[in-house]
Short mmCIF file of C-alpha atoms in Angstrom, two decimals:
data_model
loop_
_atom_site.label_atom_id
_atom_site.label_comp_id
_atom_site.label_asym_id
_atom_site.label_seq_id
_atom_site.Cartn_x
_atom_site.Cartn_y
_atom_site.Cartn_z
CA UNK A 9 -60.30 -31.12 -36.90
CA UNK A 10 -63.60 -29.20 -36.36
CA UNK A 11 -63.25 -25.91 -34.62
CA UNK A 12 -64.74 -22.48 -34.22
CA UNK A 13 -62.73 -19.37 -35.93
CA UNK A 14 -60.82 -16.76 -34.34
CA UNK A 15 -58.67 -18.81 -31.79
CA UNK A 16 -56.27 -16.83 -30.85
CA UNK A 17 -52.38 -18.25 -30.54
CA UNK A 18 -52.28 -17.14 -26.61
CA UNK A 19 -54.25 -16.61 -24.05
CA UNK A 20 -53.98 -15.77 -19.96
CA UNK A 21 -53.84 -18.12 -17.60
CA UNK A 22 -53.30 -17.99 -14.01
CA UNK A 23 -50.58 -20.53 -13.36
CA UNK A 24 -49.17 -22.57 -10.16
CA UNK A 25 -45.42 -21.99 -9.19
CA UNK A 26 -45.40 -22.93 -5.31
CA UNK A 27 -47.91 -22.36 -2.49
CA UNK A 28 -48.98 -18.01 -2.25
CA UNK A 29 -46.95 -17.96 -5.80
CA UNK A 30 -50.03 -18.04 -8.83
CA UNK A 31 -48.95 -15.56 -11.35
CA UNK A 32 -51.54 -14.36 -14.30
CA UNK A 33 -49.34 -15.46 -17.34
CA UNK A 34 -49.29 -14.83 -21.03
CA UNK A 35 -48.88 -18.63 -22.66
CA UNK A 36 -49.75 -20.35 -25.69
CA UNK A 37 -53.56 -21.23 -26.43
CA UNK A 38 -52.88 -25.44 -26.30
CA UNK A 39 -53.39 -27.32 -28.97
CA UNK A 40 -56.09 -30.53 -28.87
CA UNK A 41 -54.77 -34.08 -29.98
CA UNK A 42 -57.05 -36.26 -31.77
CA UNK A 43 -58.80 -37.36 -29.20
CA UNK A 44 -59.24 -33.95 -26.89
CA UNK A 45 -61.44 -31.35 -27.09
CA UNK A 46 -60.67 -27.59 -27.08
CA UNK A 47 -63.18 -25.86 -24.46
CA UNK A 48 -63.62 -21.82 -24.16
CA UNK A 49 -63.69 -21.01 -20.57
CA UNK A 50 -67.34 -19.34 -19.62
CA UNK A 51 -66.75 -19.48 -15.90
CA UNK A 52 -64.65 -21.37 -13.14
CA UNK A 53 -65.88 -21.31 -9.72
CA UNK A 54 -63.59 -20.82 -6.66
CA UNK A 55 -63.83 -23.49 -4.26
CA UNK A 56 -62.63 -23.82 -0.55
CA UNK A 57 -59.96 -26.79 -1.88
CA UNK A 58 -58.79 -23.99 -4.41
CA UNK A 59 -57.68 -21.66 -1.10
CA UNK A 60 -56.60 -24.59 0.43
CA UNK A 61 -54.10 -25.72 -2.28
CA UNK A 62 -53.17 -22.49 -2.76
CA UNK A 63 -52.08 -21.83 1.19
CA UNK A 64 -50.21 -25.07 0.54
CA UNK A 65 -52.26 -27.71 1.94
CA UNK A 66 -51.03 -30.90 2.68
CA UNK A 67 -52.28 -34.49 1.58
CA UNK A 68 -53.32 -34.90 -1.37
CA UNK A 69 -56.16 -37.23 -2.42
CA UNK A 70 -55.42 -40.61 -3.02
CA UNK A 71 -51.33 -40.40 -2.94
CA UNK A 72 -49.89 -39.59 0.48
CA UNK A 73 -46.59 -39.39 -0.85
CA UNK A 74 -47.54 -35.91 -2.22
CA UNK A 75 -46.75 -32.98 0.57
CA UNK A 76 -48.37 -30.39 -1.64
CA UNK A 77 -51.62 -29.94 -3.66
CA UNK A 78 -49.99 -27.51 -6.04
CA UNK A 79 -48.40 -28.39 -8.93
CA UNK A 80 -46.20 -26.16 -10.59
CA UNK A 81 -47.19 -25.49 -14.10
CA UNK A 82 -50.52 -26.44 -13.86
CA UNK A 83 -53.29 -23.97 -14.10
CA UNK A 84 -56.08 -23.97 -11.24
CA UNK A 85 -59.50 -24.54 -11.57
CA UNK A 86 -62.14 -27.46 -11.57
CA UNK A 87 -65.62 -25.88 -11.04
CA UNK A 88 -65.75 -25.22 -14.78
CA UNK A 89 -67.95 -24.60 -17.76
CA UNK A 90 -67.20 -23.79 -21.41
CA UNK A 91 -68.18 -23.79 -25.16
CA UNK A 92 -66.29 -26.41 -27.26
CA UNK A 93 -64.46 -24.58 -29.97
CA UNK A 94 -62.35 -27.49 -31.37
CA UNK A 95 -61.80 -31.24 -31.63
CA UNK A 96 -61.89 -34.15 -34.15
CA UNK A 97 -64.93 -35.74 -35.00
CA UNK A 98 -63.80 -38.24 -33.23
CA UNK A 99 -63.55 -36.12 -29.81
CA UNK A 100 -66.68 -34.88 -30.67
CA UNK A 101 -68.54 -38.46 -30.68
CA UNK A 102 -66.56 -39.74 -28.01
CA UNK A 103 -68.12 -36.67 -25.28
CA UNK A 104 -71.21 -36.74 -27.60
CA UNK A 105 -71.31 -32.79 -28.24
CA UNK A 106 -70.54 -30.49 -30.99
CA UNK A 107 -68.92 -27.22 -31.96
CA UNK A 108 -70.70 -24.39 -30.16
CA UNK A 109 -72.10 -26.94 -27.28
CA UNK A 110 -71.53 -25.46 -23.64
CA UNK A 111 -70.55 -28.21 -21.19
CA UNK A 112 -69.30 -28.66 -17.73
CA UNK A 113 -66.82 -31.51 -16.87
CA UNK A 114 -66.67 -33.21 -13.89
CA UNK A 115 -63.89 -32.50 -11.49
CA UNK A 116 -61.85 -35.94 -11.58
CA UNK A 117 -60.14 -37.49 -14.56
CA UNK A 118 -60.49 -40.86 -13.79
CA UNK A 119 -58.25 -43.61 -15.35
CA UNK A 120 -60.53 -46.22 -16.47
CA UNK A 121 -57.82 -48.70 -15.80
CA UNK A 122 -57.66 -48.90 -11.82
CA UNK A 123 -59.45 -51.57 -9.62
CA UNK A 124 -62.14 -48.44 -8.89
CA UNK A 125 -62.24 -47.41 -12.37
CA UNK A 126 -63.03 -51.26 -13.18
CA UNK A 127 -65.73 -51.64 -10.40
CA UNK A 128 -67.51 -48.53 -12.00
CA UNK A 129 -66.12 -46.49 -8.74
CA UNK A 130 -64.41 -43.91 -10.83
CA UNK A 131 -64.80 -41.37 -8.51
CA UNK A 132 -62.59 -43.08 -6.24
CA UNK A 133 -59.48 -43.53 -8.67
CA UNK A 134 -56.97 -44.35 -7.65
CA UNK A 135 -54.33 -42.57 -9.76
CA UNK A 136 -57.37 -39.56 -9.02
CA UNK A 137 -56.31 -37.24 -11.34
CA UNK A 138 -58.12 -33.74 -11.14
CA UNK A 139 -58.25 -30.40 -13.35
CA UNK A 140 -56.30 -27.94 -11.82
CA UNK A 141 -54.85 -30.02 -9.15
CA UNK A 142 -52.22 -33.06 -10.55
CA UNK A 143 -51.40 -33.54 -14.07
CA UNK A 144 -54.33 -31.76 -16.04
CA UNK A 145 -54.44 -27.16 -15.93
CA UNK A 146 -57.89 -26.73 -15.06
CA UNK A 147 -60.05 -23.40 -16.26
CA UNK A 148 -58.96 -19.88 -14.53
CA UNK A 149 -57.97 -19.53 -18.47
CA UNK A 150 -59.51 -18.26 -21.12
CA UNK A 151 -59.01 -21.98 -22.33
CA UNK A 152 -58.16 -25.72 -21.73
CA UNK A 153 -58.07 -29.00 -22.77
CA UNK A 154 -60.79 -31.95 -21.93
CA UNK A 155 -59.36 -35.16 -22.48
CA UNK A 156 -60.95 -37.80 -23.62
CA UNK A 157 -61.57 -39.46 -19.99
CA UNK A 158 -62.54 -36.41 -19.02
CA UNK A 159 -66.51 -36.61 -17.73
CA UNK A 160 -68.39 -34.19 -19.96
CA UNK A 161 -72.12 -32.98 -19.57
CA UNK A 162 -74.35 -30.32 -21.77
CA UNK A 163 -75.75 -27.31 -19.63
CA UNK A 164 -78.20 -24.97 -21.80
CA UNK A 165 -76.89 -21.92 -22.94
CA UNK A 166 -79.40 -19.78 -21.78
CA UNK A 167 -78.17 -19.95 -17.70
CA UNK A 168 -75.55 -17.50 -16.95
CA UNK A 169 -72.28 -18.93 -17.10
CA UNK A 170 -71.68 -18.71 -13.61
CA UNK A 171 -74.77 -20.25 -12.66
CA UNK A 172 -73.56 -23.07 -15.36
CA UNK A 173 -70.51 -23.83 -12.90
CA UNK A 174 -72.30 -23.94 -10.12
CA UNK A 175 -73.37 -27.30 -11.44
CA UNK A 176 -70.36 -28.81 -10.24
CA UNK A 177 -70.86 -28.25 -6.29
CA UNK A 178 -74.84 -28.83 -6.38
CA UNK A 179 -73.42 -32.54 -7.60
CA UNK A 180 -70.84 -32.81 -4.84
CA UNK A 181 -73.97 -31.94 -2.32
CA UNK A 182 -76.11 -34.02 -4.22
CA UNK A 183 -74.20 -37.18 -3.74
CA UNK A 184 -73.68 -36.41 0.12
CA UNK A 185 -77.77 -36.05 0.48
CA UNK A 186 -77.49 -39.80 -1.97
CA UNK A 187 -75.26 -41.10 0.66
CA UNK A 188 -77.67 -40.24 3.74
CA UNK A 189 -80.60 -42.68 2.17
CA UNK A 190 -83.34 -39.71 3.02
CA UNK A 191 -86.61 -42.03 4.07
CA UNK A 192 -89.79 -39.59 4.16
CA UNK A 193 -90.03 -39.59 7.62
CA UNK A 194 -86.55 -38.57 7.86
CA UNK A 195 -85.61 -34.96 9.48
CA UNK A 196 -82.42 -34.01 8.27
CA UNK A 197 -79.93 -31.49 9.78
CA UNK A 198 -77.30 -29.60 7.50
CA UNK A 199 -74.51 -27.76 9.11
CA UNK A 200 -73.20 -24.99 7.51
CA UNK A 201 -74.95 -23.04 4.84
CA UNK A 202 -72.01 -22.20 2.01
CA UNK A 203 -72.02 -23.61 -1.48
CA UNK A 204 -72.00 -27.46 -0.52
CA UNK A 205 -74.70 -26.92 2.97
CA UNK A 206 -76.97 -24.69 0.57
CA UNK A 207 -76.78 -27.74 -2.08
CA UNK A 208 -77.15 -30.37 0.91
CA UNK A 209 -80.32 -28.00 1.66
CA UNK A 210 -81.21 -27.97 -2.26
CA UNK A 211 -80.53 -32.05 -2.80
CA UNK A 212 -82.63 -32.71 0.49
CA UNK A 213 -85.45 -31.15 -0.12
CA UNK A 214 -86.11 -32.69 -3.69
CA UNK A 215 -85.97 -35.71 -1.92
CA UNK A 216 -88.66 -34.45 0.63
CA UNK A 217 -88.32 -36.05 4.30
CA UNK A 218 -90.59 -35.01 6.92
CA UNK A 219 -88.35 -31.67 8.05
CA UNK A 220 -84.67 -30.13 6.63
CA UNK A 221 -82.96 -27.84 9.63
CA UNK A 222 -79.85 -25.69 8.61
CA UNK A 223 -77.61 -24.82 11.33
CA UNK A 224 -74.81 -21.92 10.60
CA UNK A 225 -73.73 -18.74 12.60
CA UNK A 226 -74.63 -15.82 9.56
CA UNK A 227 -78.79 -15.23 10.07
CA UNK A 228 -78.06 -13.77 6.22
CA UNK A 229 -76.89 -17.24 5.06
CA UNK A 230 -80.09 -19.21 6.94
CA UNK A 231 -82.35 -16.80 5.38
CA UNK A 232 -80.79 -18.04 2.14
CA UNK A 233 -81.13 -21.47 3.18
CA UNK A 234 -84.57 -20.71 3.81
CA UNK A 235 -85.30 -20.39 0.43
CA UNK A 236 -83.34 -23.32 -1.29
CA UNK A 237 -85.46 -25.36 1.15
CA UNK A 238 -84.99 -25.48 4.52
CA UNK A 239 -88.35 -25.53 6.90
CA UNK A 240 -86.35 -24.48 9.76
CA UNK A 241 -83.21 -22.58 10.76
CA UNK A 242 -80.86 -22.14 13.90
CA UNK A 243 -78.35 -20.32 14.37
CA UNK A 244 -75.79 -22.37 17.28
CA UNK A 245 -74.81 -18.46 18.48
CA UNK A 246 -78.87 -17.69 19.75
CA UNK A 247 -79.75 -21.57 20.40
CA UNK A 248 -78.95 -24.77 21.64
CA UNK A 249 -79.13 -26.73 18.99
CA UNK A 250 -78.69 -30.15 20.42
CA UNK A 251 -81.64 -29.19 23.21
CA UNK A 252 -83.77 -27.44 20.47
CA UNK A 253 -83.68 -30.22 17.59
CA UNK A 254 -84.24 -33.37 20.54
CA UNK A 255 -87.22 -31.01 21.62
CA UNK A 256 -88.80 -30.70 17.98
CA UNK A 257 -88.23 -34.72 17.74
CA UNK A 258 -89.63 -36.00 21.18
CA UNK A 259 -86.46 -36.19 22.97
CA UNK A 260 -84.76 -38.91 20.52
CA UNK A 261 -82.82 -36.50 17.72
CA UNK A 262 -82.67 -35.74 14.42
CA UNK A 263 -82.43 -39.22 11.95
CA UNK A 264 -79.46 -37.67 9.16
CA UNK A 265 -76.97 -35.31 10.18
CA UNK A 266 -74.83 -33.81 6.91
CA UNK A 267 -71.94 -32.25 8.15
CA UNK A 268 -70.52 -28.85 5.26
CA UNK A 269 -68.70 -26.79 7.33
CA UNK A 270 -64.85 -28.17 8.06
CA UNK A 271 -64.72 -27.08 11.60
CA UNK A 272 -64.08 -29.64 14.04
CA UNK A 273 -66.97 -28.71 16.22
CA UNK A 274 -69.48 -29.63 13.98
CA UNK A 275 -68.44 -33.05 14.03
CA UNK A 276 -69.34 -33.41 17.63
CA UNK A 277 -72.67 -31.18 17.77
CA UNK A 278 -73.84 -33.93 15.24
CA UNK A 279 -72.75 -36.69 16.96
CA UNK A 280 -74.45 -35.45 19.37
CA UNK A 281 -78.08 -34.08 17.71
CA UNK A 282 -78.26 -37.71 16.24
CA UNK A 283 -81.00 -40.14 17.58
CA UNK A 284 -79.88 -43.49 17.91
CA UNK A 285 -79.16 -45.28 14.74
CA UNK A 286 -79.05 -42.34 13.07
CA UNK A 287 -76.84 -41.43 10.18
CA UNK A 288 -73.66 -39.09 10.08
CA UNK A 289 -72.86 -37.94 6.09
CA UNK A 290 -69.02 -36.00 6.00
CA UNK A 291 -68.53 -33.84 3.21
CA UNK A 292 -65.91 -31.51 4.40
CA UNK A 293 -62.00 -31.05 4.16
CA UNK A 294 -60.71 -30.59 7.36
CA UNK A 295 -57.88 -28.28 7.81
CA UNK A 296 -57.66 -29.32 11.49
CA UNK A 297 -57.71 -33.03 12.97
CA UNK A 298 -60.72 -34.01 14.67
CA UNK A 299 -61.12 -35.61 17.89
CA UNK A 300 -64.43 -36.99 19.07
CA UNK A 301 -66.15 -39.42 21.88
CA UNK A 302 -65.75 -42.11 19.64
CA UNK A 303 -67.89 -44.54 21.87
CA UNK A 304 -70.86 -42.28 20.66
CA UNK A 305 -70.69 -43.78 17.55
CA UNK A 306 -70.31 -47.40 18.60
CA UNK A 307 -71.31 -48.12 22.41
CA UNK A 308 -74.17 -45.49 22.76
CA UNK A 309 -75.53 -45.11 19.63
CA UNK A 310 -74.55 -47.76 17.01
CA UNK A 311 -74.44 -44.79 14.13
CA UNK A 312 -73.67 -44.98 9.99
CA UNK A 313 -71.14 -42.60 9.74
CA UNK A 314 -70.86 -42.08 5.78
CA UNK A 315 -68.30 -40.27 3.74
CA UNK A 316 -68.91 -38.04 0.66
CA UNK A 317 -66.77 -37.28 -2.02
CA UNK A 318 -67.25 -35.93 -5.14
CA UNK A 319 -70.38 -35.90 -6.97
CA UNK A 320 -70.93 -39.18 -9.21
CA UNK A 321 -73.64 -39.65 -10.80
CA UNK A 322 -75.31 -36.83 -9.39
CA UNK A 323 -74.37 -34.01 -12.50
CA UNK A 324 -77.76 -34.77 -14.59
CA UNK A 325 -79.70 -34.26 -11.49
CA UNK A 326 -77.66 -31.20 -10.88
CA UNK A 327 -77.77 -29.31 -14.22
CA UNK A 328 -81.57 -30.06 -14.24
CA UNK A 329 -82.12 -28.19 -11.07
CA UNK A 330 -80.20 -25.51 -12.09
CA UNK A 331 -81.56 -25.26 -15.58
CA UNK A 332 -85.17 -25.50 -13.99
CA UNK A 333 -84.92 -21.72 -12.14
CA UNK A 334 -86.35 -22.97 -9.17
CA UNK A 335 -83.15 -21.96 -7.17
CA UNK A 336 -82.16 -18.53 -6.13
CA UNK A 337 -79.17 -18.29 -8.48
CA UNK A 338 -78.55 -14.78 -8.00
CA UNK A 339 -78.39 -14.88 -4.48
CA UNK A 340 -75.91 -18.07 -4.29
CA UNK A 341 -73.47 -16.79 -6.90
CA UNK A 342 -72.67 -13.73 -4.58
CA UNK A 343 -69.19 -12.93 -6.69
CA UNK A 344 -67.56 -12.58 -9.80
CA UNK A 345 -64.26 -11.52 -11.09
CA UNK A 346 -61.80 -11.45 -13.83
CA UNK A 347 -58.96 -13.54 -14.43
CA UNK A 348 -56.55 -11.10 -13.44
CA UNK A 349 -58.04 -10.64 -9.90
CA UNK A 350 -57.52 -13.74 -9.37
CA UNK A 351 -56.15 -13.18 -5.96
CA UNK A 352 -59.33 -11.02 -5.20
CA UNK A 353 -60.96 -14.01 -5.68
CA UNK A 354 -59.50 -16.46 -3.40
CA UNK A 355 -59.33 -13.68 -0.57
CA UNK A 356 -63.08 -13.02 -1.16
CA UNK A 357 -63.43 -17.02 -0.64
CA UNK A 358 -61.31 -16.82 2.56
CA UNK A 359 -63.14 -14.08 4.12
CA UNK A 360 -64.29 -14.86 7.68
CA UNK A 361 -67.09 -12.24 7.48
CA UNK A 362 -68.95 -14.43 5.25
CA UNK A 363 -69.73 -11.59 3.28
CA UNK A 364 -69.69 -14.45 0.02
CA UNK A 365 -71.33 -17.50 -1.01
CA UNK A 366 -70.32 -18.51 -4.40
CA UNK A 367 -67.26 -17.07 -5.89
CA UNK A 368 -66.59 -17.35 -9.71
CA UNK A 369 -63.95 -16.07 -12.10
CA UNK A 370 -65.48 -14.98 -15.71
CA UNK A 371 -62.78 -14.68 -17.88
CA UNK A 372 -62.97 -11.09 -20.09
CA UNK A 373 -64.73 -9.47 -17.27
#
């Protein structure tokens, strides 16, 4: 066993006892088997599932048997990023890092076993085990295990940890913008500019279609969008949208529609903003149900609606943008706090003034 010196026996961790119950614990540092690693937490970012789970959201991916996301005894966290400090050599080979090597895993812990997993669809297992969420603590600690089916990628040491974890939403955007099939030609409309519209915004303009419109209600968070690459921004609270986007396109409507926001009304604005044969991407988690003019899809418009989950694949892409410094980093990663404010954190996230954009949680700040 290879591993850095100076691990300390215990550590704190914030840790899951029931919905509104996540108390900041003192518990042993654990201990990697043969074929785990042992991974120093840089930074964790706080995502809208964490708040979710943590107001005791129901359904669960993959296992409807489940009325809760939290699991007691687990420790949150899946937006992660952190130095290996331990693990055999043969944990070592197996991710294909060494001591001292920062790396970011991806969310899900597939099995490698399931029909999915088989089909190379391992973001879709079916057991769909996730740090933080089911059966592995995730990384608001100062550390945690990777497992060895655990997804593990390299991220340069020279970005700032939190920028390093924002690696793991850019992918989830990433693979929504893979899903839409962006032609040149295309223009593309992204509602909602928080972490996953701003990456939507990010992943389609690498891909550069004709025009990429951001819709959201803060003028701060379109000016943002502005400069991760959108041409144009509206703001549904001073425009039409539907009237002004069929204006800019003759009349028909925009070709991709990526929906980021959760909110039921955005489902039917882009229903509506759509040409004909256009294509509707979903990336959000509904809180609420969503009911729409179905025949829109079907009857009078004969749309691709596309779901989005995860971000397979897409990590490479995602590091390299980040590592590249062409996005504004600072701005996106409005927040960061220690472990023990924990709860500062996930109110910060659920603030309707939109006052945030990324929230992180640096352990030792």
């Amino acid at each position: 066993m290879s591993q850095s010196p100076q691990i300390p026996s215990t550590m704190q961790a914030v840790v899951m006892h029931a919905p509104e119950d996540y108390r900041l614990e003192e518990i042993d540092v654990p201990r990697p088997a043969a074929d785990e690693l042992l991974l120093r937490v840089e930074a964790v970012g706080v995502c809208a599932s964490d708040l979710k789970c943590y107001h005791g959201a129901a359904k669960f991916w993959g296992d409807e048997n489940r009325d809760r996301w939290v699991e007691p005894g687990i420790t949150p966290g899946h937006e992660l990023v952190g130095e290996v400090v331990a693990g055999s050599e043969e944990a070592l080979a197996h991710h294909g890092v060494q001591i001292g090597d920062r790396i970011a895993c991806e969310q899900i812990v597939p099995c490698g076993e399931c029909m999915y997993c088989r089909r190379g669809w391992y973001w879709m297992c079916g057991p769909h085990d996730m740090f933080g969420f089911k059966h592995y603590s995730g990384a608001m600690a100062e550390y945690m295990i990777v497992p060895s089916l655990a997804r593990a990628h390299q991220v340069s040491k020279d970005l700032p940890p939190h920028h390093a974890a924002f690696s793991e939403p850019l992918s989830c955007s990433l693979h929504a913008v893979e899903r839409a099939q962006l032609t040149f030609d295309d223009v593309v409309v992204v509602a909602g500019c928080g972490p996953i519209g701003l990456g939507a915004i990010i992943g389609a303009s690498h891909k550069t279609p004709k025009q990429v419109i951001a819709l959201d209600f803060d003028d701060d968070k379109l000016a943002l969008a502005a400069k991760c690459g959108a041409d144009l921004t509206l703001n549904p609270s001073k425009v039409d949208v539907v009237a002004e986007i069929k204006a800019l396109t003759g009349g028909y409507g925009a070709d991709v529609y990526i929906e980021c926001t959760g909110h039921p009304s955005a489902v039917s604005q882009g229903l509506n903003l759509l040409r004909k044969l256009g294509r509707f991407v979903e990336y959000s988690v509904f809180k609420d149900d969503v009911t729409v003019d179905w025949s829109i899809i079907s009857d009078d418009k004969e749309l691709d609606v596309l779901g989005a989950h995860l971000g397979p694949n897409c990590w490479p892409a995602a590091i390299g943008i980040i590592e590249s410094g062409v996005l504004p980093m600072e701005e996106i990663c409005t927040h960061q706090f220690g472990l023990g404010d924990v709860q500062k954190a996930l109110d910060t996230v659920g603030d309707s003034s939109g006052a945030s954009v990324k929230v992180s949680i640096v352990p030792g700040l």
